Coordinates of C-alpha atoms in Angstrom, one line a residue:
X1 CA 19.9 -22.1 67.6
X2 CA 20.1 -24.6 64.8
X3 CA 16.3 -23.9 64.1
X4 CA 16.6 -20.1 64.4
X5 CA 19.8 -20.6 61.6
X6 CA 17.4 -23.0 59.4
X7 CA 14.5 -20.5 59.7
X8 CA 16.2 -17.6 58.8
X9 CA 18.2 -19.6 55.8
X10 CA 14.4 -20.1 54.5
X11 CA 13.4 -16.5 54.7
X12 CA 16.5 -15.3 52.8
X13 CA 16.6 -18.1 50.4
X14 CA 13.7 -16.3 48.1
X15 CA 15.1 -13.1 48.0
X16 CA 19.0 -14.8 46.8
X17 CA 16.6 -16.9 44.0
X18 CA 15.3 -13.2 42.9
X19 CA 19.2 -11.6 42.6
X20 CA 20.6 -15.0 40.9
X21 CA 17.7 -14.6 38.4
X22 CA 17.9 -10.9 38.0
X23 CA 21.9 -11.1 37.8
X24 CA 21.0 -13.7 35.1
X25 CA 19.3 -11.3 33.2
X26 CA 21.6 -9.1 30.5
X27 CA 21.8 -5.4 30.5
X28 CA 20.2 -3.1 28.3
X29 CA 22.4 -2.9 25.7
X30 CA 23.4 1.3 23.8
X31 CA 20.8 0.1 20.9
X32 CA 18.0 -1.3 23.4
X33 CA 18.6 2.2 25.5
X34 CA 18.1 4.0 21.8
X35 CA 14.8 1.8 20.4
X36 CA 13.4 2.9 24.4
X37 CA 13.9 6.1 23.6
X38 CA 12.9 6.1 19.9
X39 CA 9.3 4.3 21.1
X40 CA 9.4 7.4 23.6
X41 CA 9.9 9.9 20.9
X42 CA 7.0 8.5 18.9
X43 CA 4.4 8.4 21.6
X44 CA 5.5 12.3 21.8
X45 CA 4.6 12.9 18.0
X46 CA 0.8 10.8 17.9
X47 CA -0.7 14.0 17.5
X48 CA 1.2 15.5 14.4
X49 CA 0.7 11.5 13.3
X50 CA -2.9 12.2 13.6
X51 CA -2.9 15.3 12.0
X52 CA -0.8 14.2 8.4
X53 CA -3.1 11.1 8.6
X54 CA -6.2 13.0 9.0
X55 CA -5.0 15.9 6.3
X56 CA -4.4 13.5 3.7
X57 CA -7.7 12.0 4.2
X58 CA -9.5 15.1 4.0
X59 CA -7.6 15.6 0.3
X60 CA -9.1 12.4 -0.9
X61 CA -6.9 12.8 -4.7
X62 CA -7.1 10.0 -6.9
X63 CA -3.7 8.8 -8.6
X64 CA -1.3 11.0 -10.3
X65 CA -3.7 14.2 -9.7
X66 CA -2.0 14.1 -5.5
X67 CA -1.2 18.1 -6.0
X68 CA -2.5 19.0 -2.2
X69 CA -0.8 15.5 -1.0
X70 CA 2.4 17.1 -2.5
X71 CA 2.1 20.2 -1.3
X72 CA 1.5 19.4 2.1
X73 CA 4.3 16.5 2.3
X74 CA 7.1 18.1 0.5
X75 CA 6.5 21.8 2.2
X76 CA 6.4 19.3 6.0
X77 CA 9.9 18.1 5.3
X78 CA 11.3 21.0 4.0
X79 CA 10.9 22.5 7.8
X80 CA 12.5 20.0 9.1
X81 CA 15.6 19.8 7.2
X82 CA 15.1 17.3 4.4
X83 CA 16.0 17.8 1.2
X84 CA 13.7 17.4 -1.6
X85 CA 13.9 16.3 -5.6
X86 CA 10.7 16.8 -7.2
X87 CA 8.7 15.8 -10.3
X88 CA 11.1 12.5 -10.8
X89 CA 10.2 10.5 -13.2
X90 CA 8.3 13.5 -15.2
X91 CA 5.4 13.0 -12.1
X92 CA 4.2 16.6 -11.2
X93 CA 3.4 14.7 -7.5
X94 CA 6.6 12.3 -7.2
X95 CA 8.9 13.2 -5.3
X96 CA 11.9 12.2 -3.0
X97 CA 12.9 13.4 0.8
X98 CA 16.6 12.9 2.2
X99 CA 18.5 14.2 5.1
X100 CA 21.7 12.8 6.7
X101 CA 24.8 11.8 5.0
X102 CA 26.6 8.3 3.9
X103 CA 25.8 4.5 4.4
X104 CA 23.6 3.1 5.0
X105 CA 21.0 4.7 2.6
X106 CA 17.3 3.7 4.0
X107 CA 14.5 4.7 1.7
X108 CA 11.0 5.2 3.6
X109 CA 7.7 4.6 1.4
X110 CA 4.2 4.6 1.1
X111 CA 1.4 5.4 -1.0
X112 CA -0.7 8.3 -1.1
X113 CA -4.1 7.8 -3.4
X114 CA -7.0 7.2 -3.2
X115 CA -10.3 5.3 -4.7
X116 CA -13.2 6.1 -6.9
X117 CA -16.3 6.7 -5.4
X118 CA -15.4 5.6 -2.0
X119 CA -16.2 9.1 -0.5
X120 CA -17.0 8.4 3.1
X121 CA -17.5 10.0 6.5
X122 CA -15.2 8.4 9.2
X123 CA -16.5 6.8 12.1
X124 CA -19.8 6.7 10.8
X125 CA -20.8 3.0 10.6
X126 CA -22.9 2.8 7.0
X127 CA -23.1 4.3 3.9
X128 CA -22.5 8.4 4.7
X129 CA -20.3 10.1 1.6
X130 CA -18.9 13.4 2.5
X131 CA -19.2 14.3 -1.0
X132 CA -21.8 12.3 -3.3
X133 CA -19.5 10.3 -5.7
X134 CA -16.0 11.8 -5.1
X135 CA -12.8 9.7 -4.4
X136 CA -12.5 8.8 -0.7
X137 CA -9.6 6.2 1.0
X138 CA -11.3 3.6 0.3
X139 CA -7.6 1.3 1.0
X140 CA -6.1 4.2 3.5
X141 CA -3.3 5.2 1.7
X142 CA -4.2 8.6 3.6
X143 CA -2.4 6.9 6.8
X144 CA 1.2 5.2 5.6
X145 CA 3.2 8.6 5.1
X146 CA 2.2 10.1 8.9
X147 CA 3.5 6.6 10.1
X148 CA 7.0 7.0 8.0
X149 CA 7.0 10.6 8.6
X150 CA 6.6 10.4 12.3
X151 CA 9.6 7.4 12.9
X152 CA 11.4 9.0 10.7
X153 CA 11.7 12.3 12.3
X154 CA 11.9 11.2 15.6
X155 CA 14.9 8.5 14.8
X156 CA 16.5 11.8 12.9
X157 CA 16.8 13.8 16.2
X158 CA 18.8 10.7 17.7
X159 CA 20.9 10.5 14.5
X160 CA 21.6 13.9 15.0
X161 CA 22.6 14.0 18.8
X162 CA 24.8 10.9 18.3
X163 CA 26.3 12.0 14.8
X164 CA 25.2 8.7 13.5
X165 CA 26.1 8.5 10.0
X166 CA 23.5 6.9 7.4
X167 CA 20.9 8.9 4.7
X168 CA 16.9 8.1 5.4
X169 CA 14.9 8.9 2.1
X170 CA 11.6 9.6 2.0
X171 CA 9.5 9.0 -1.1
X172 CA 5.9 8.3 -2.2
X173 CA 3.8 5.6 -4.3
X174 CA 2.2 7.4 -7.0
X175 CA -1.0 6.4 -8.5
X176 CA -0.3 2.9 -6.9
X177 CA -4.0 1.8 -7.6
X178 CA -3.0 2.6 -11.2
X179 CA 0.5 0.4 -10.4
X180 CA 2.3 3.2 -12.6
X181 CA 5.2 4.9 -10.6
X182 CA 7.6 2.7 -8.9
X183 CA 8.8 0.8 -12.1
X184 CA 9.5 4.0 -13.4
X185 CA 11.4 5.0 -10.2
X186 CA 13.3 1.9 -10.8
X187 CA 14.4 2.4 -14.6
X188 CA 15.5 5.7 -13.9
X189 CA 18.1 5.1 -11.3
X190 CA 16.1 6.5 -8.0
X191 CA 17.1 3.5 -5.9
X192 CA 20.5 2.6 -7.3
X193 CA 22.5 3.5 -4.0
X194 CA 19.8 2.4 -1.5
X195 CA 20.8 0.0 0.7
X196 CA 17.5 -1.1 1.8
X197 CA 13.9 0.0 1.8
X198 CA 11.1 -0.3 4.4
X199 CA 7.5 0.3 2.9
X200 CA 4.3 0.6 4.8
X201 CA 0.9 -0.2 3.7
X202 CA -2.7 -0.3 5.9
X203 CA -3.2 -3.4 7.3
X204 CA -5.6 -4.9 10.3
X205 CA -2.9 -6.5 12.0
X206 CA 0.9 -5.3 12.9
X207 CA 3.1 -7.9 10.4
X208 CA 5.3 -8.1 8.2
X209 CA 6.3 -11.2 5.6
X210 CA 9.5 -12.3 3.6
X211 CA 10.2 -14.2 0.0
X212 CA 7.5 -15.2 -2.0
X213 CA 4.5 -13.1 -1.3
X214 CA 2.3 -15.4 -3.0
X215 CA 0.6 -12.5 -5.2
X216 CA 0.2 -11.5 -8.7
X217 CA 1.9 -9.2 -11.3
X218 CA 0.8 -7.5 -13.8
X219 CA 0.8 -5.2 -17.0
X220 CA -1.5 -2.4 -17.6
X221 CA -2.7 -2.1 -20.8
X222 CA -5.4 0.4 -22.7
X223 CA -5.7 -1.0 -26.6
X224 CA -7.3 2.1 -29.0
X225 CA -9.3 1.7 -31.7
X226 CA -9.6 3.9 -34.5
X227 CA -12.2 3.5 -37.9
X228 CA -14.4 5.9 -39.5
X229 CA -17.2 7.9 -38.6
X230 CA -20.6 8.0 -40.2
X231 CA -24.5 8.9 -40.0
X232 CA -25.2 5.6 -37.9
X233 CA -29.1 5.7 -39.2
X234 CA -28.4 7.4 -42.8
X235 CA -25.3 5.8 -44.2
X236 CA -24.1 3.4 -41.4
X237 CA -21.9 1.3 -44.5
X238 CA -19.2 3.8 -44.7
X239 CA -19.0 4.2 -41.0
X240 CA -15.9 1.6 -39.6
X241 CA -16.8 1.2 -35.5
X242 CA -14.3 1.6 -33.7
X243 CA -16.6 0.2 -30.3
X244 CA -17.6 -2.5 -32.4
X245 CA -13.6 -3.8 -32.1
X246 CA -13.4 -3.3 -28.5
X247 CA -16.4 -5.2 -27.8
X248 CA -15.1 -8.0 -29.9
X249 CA -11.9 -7.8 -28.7
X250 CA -13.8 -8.9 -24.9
X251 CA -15.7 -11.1 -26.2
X252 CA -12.9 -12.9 -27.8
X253 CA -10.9 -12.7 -24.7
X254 CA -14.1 -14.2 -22.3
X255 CA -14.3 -16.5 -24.9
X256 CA -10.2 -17.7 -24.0
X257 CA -10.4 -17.4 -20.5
X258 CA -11.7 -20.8 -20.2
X259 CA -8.4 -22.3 -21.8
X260 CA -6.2 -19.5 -19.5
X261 CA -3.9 -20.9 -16.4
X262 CA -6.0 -20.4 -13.2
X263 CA -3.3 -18.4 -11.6
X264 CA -4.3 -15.5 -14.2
X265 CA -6.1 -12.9 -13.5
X266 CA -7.4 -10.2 -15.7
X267 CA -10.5 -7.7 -15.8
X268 CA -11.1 -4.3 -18.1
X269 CA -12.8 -1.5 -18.1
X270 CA -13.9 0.2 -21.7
X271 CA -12.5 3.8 -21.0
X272 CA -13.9 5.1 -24.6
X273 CA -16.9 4.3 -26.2
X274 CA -17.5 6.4 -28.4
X275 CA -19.8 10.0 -28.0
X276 CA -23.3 9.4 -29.5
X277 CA -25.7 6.8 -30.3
X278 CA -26.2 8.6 -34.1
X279 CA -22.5 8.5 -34.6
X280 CA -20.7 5.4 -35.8
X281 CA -17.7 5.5 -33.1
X282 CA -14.3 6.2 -35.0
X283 CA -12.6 5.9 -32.0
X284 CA -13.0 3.7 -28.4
X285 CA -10.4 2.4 -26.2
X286 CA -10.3 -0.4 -23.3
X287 CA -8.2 -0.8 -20.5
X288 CA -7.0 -4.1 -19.5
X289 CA -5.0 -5.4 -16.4
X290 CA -3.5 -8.9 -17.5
X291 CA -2.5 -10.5 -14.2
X292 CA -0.1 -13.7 -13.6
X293 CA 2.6 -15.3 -11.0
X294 CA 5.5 -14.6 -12.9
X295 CA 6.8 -12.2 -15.4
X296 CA 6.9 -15.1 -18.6
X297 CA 4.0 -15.7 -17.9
X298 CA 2.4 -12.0 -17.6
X299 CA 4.1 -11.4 -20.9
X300 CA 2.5 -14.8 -22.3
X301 CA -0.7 -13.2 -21.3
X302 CA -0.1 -10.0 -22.6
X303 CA 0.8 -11.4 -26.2
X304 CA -2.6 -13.5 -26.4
X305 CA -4.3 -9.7 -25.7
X306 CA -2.3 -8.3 -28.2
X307 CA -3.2 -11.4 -30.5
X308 CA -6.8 -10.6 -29.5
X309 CA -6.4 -6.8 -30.4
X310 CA -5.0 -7.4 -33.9
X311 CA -7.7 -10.0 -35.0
X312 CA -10.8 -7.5 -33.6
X313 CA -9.3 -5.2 -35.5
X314 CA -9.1 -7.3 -38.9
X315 CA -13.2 -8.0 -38.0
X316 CA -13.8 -4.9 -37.6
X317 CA -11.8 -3.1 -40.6
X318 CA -9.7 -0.8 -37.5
X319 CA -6.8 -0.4 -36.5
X320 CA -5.4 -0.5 -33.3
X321 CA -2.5 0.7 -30.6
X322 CA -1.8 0.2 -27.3
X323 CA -0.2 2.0 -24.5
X324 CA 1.7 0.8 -21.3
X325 CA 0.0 2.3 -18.4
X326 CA 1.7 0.8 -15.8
X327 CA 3.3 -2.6 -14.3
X328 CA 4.4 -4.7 -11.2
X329 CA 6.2 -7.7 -10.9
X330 CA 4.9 -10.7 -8.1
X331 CA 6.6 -9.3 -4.8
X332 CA 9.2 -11.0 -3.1
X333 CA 10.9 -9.6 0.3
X334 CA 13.9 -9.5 2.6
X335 CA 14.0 -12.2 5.4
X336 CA 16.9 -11.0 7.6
X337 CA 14.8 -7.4 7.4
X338 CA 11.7 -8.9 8.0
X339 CA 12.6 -11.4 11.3
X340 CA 14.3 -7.5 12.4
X341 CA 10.8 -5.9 12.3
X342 CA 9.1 -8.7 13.9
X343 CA 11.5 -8.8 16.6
X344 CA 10.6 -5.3 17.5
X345 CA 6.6 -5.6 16.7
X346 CA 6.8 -8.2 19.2
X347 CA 7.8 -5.5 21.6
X348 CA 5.3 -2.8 20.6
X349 CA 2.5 -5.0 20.4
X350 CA -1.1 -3.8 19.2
X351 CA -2.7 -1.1 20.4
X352 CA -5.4 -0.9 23.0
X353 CA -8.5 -0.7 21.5
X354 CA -11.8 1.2 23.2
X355 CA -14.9 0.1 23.7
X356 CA -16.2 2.6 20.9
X357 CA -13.3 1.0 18.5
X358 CA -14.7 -2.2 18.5
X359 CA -18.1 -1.1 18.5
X360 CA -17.3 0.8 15.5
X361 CA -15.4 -2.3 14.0
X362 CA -18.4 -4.8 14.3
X363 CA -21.1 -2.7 13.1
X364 CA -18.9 -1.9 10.4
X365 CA -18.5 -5.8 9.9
X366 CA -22.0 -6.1 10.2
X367 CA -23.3 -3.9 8.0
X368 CA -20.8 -5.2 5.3
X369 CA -21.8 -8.9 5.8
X370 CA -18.4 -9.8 7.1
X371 CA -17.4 -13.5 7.6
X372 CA -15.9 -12.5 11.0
X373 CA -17.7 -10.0 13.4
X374 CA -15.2 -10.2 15.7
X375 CA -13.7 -6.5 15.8
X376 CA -10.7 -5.5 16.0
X377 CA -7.6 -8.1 16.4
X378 CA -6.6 -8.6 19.8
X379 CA -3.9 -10.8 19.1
X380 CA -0.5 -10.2 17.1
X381 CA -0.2 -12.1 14.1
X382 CA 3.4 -13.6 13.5
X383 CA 5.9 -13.0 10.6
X384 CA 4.3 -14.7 7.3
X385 CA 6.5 -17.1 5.5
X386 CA 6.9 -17.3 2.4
X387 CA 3.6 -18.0 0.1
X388 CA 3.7 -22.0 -1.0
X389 CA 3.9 -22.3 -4.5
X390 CA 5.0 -25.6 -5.0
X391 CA 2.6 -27.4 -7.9
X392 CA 0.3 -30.0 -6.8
X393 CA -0.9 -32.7 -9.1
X394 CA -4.6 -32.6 -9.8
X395 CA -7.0 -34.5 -12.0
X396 CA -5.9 -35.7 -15.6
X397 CA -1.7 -34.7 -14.7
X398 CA -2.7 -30.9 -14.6
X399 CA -0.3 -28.6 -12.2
X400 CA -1.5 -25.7 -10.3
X401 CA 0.1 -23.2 -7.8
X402 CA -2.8 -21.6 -5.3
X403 CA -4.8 -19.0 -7.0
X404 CA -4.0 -15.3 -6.1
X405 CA -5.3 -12.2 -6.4
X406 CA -4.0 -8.5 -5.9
X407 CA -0.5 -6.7 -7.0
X408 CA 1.2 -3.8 -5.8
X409 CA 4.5 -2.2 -7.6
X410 CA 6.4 -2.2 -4.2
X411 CA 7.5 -5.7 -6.3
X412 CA 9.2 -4.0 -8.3
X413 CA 10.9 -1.6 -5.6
X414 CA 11.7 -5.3 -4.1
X415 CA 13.5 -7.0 -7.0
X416 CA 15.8 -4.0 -7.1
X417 CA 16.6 -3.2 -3.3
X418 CA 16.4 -5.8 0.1
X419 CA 12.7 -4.5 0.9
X420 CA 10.0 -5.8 2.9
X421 CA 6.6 -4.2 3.7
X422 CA 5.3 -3.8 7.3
X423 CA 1.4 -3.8 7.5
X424 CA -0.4 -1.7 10.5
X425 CA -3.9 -2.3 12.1
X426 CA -5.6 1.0 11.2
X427 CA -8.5 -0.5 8.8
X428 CA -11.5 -2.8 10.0
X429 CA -10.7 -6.6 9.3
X430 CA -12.5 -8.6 6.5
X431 CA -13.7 -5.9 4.4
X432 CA -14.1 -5.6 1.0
X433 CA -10.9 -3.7 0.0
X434 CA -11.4 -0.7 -2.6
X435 CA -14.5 0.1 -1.3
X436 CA -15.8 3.3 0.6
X437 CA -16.3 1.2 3.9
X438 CA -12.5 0.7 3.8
X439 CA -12.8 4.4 4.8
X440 CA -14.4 4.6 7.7
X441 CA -11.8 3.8 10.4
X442 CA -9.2 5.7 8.0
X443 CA -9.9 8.8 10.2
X444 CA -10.7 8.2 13.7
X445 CA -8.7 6.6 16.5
X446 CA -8.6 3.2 15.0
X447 CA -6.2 4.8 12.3
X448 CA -4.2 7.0 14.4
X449 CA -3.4 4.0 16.9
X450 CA -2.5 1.8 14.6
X451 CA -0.2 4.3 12.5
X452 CA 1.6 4.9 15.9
X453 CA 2.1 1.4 16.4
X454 CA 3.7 0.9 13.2
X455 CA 5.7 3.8 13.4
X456 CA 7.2 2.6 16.8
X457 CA 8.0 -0.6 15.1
X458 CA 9.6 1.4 12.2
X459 CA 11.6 3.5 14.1
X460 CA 13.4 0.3 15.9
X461 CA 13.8 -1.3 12.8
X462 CA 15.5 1.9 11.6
X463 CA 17.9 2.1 14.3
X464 CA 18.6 -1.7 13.9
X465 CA 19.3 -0.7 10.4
X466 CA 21.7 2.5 11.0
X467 CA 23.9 0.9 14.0
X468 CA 23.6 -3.2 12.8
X469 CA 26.1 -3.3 9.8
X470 CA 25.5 -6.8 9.9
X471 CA 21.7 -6.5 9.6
X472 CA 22.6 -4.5 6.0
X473 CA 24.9 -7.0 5.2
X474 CA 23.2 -10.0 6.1
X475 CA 20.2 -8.3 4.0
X476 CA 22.2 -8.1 0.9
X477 CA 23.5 -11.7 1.1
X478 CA 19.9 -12.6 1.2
X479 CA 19.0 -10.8 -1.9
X480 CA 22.1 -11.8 -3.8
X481 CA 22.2 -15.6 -2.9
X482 CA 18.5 -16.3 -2.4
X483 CA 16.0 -14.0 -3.8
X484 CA 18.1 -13.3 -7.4
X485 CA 20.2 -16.2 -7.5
X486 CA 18.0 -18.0 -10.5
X487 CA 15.5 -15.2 -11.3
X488 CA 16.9 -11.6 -12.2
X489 CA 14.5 -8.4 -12.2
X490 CA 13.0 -7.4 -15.8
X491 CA 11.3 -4.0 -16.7
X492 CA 7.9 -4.9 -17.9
X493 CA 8.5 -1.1 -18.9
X494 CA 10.6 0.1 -21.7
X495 CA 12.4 3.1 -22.2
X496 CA 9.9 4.0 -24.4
X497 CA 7.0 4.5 -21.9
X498 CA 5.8 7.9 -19.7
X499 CA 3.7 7.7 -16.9
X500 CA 0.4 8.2 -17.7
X501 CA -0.1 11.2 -15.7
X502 CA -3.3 12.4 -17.2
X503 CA -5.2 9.7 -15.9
X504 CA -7.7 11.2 -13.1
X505 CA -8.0 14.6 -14.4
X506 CA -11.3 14.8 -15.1
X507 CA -12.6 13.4 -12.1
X508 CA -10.2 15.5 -10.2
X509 CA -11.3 18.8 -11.7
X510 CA -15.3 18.1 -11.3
X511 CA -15.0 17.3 -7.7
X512 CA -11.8 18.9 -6.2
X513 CA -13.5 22.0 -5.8
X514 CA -16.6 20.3 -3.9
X515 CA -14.2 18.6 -1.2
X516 CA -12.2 21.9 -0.5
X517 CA -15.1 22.6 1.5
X518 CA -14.3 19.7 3.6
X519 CA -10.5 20.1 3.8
X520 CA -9.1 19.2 7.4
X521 CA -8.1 22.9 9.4
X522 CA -5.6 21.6 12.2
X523 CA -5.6 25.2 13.6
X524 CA -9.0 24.9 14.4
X525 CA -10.3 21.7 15.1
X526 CA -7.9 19.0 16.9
X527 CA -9.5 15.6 14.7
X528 CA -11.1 15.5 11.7
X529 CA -14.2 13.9 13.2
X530 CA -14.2 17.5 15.4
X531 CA -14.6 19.2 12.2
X532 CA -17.3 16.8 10.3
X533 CA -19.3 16.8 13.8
X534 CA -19.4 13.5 14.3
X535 CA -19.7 11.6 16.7
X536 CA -17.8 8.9 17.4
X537 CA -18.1 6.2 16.7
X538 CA -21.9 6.5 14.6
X539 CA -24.2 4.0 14.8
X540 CA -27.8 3.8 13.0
X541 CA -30.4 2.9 15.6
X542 CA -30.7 -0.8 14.3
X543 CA -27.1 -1.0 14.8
X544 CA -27.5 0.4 19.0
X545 CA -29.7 -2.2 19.2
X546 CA -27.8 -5.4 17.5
X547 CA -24.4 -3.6 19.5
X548 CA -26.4 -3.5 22.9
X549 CA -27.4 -7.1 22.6

């Protein structure tokens, strides 16, 4: 009997372990039911995601000239019960979405243009423009408003049901490759009541980061040159070149960069060069982007090109002006927001890639001469800390922080609001960046996984947002006591400047017309891919080979 007792003890004695360990575990609380249901909600939406993402692709509209991008969004929301303010900040394509009512106010952003010559057929693995030279996303700025769009709308149906109170706003970055909206949004009050901001931009992994991003700002500049004209063979001597300052004015500044900090970075383009060879040029321009770690020292750098201007000019017998195009501060973000969004892209996770996505991914990798051929990532990366910019002593007592490279006028969104910036997995790791092979995955499932992804993560982070008062709170004691405390936000913009909205319309107005051919018809294909006939994923028969191996 005492064995039959003991035996059956033994058999039960698993199945009590299992209930003490479930009872252990806590319920679901109201706000874990909700984020179920919000990932739910997303899932049900991956086709209209796919459709915004693949429409804005099919647009390909360089900065400032996003007039179909507009359309599209603004006319999109308007169905669904947002209200919007358009052409802020005197920018024909700016403009900004809300619906809802009260605190919290949570703005929504991404960026919507694209990159020069990076026309580029997706899914096809090499060099395959859709239209020879156009602007193509080249960065995939075609795929951050369906991700914002898409949480947004589907948190706004729970908002509704529950009658939770709170505003979500909606917006877009303008011309971002130009850096020339969101400082402008900033001086002229846009953001004054928001609460907090969540901004998405293409990545290859699902992340997010806080404080000190560890890159660059900067200020845009273009310097004009005006002399006199003149018969450059018959009476060159009266002529006064106005190229002849610009190209001194570069060689001057080549000339300093050797005696520059080595956290600067700055590059130009000559923008005017005059119109003839048998024409002494009385006017040329060039465009400068003066880059540095902190705003004293971009306006340091600034001054030596203004220095540079003035004495090219005196060479030259010119004179000279200069407009502000554009400007972004180094970024800095919101580490209560930021551990909020990693908590819930630990639960979504990254998507499932196919067999074709990763086929797709290393002949892409391939073809670019990638250091990694690895594909797609398989593994999550975790929330980046802040960027280390402590300075190190090198040779002869000199101080250096680690060298850095891009910018992006979020920064300046950042220094005004708690903000952080969630990157998603829908481009091809370790590509060149501004470049048309940036575009290939920008329209084929690769993208329209990794938008829902980051959506799903979005919409949590939302919700922790709306029903966490704390999380706001906590957000703005961040801001207040770490980020500002010894460093306060100043305009590298003056009340002086406008955006430089005319930049792009040339190239807009010789090649829109060209990729309306090639605009994406949702009503009658289901992908973009369906409607270019392409087969995905495209592979050159080198690349079979090298893929089969």
């Amino acid at each position: 009997m005492k064995h039959t007792y003991l035996l059956l003890l033994l058999c039960l004695l698993p199945t009590c372990l299992i209930a003490q360990k479930a009872r252990k575990q806590p319920a679901p609380t109201p706000l874990d039911k909700l984020k179920t249901e919000v990932v739910s909600a997303v899932d049900a939406r991956k086709d209209q995601a796919q459709q915004i993402n693949d429409m804005l692709f099919s647009f390909s509209e360089l900065g400032f000239q996003e007039t179909e991008t507009f359309t599209y969004l603004t006319t999109l929301l308007e169905k669904e019960g947002f209200t919007i303010q358009k052409n802020i900040s005197g920018m024909p394509t700016a403009w900004i979405a809300t619906w809802g009512s009260g605190k919290p106010v949570i703005a929504i952003g991404s960026d919507i243009d694209c990159i020069p010559k990076a026309s580029q057929k997706p899914g096809v693995a090499y060099r395959d423009p859709i239209v020879d030279g156009a602007p193509g996303h080249g960065e995939g700025h075609n795929s951050g408003q369906a991700l914002n769009i898409v949480a947004a709308l589907s948190v706004k149906k729970i908002m509704e049901r529950d009658k939770i109170p709170g505003t979500l706003m909606l917006w877009p970055g303008v011309a971002e490759e130009l850096v020339g909206a969101k400082a402008f949004y900033i001086r002229d009050g846009y953001f004054k009541d928001v609460d907090a901001c969540i901004f998405t931009h293409v990545g290859d992994n699902l992340v997010t980061s806080y404080g000190d991003a560890g890159n660059n700002g900067l200020i845009s500049v273009r310097f004009n040159f005006e002399g006199s004209a003149a018969h450059a063979a018959g009476a060159p001597w009266r002529g006064r070149s106005a190229l002849d300052a610009v190209e001194l004015m570069n060689i001057g500044w080549n000339f300093r960069r050797e005696h520059l900090e080595l956290t600067q970075r700055s590059h130009y383009v000559i923008s005017d060069g005059g119109d003839q060879p048998n024409v002494v040029p009385s006017k040329a321009a060039v465009w400068y982007y003066f880059r540095e770690r902190s705003y004293p020292k971009i306006r340091k750098l600034f001054e030596t090109g203004l220095a540079m201007a003035e004495g090219a000019a005196k060479m030259t017998d010119t004179k000279f002006t200069y407009d502000i195009l554009g400007s972004a501060w180094p970024g800095h973000f919101n580490k209560p927001i930021a551990e909020a969004m990693t908590a819930n892209i630990k639960k979504v996770g990254l998507p499932t890639w196919s067999p074709d996505d990763q086929m797709l991914a290393k002949a892409t990798q391939k073809e670019m001469m990638a250091r990694k051929t690895e594909g797609l990532a398989v593994k999550l990366d975790s929330l980046s800390l802040p960027a280390n910019t402590a300075p190190t002593m090198m040779m002869g007592g000199q101080t250096f922080v680690p060298l850095t490279g891009g910018s992006d006028d979020i920064a300046d969104i950042a220094w005004s609001v708690p903000t952080i910036v969630l990157r998603y997995p829908s481009n091809i790791p370790d590509l060149p960046g501004h470049h048309w092979s940036n575009a290939i995955s920008m329209a084929t499932p690769i993208a329209h996984k990794g938008i829902v992804a980051g959506a799903k993560a979005e919409a949590m982070t939302l919700l922790d947002l709306l029903l966490t008062p704390e999380l706001i709170q906590q957000a703005k004691e961040y801001y207040v006591n770490e980020q500002t405390k010894e460093l306060k936000y100043t305009p590298l913009i003056t009340a002086k400047e406008n955006p430089a909205v005319y930049l792009n319309q040339k190239i807009m107005t010789d090649f829109k017309p060209k990729l309306q051919a090639f605009y994406y018809n949702p009503a009658k294909y289901k992908t973009y891919l369906e409607q270019l006939g392409i087969k995905y994923p495209t592979l050159r028969d080198d690349q079979k080979a090298e893929a089969g191996k």
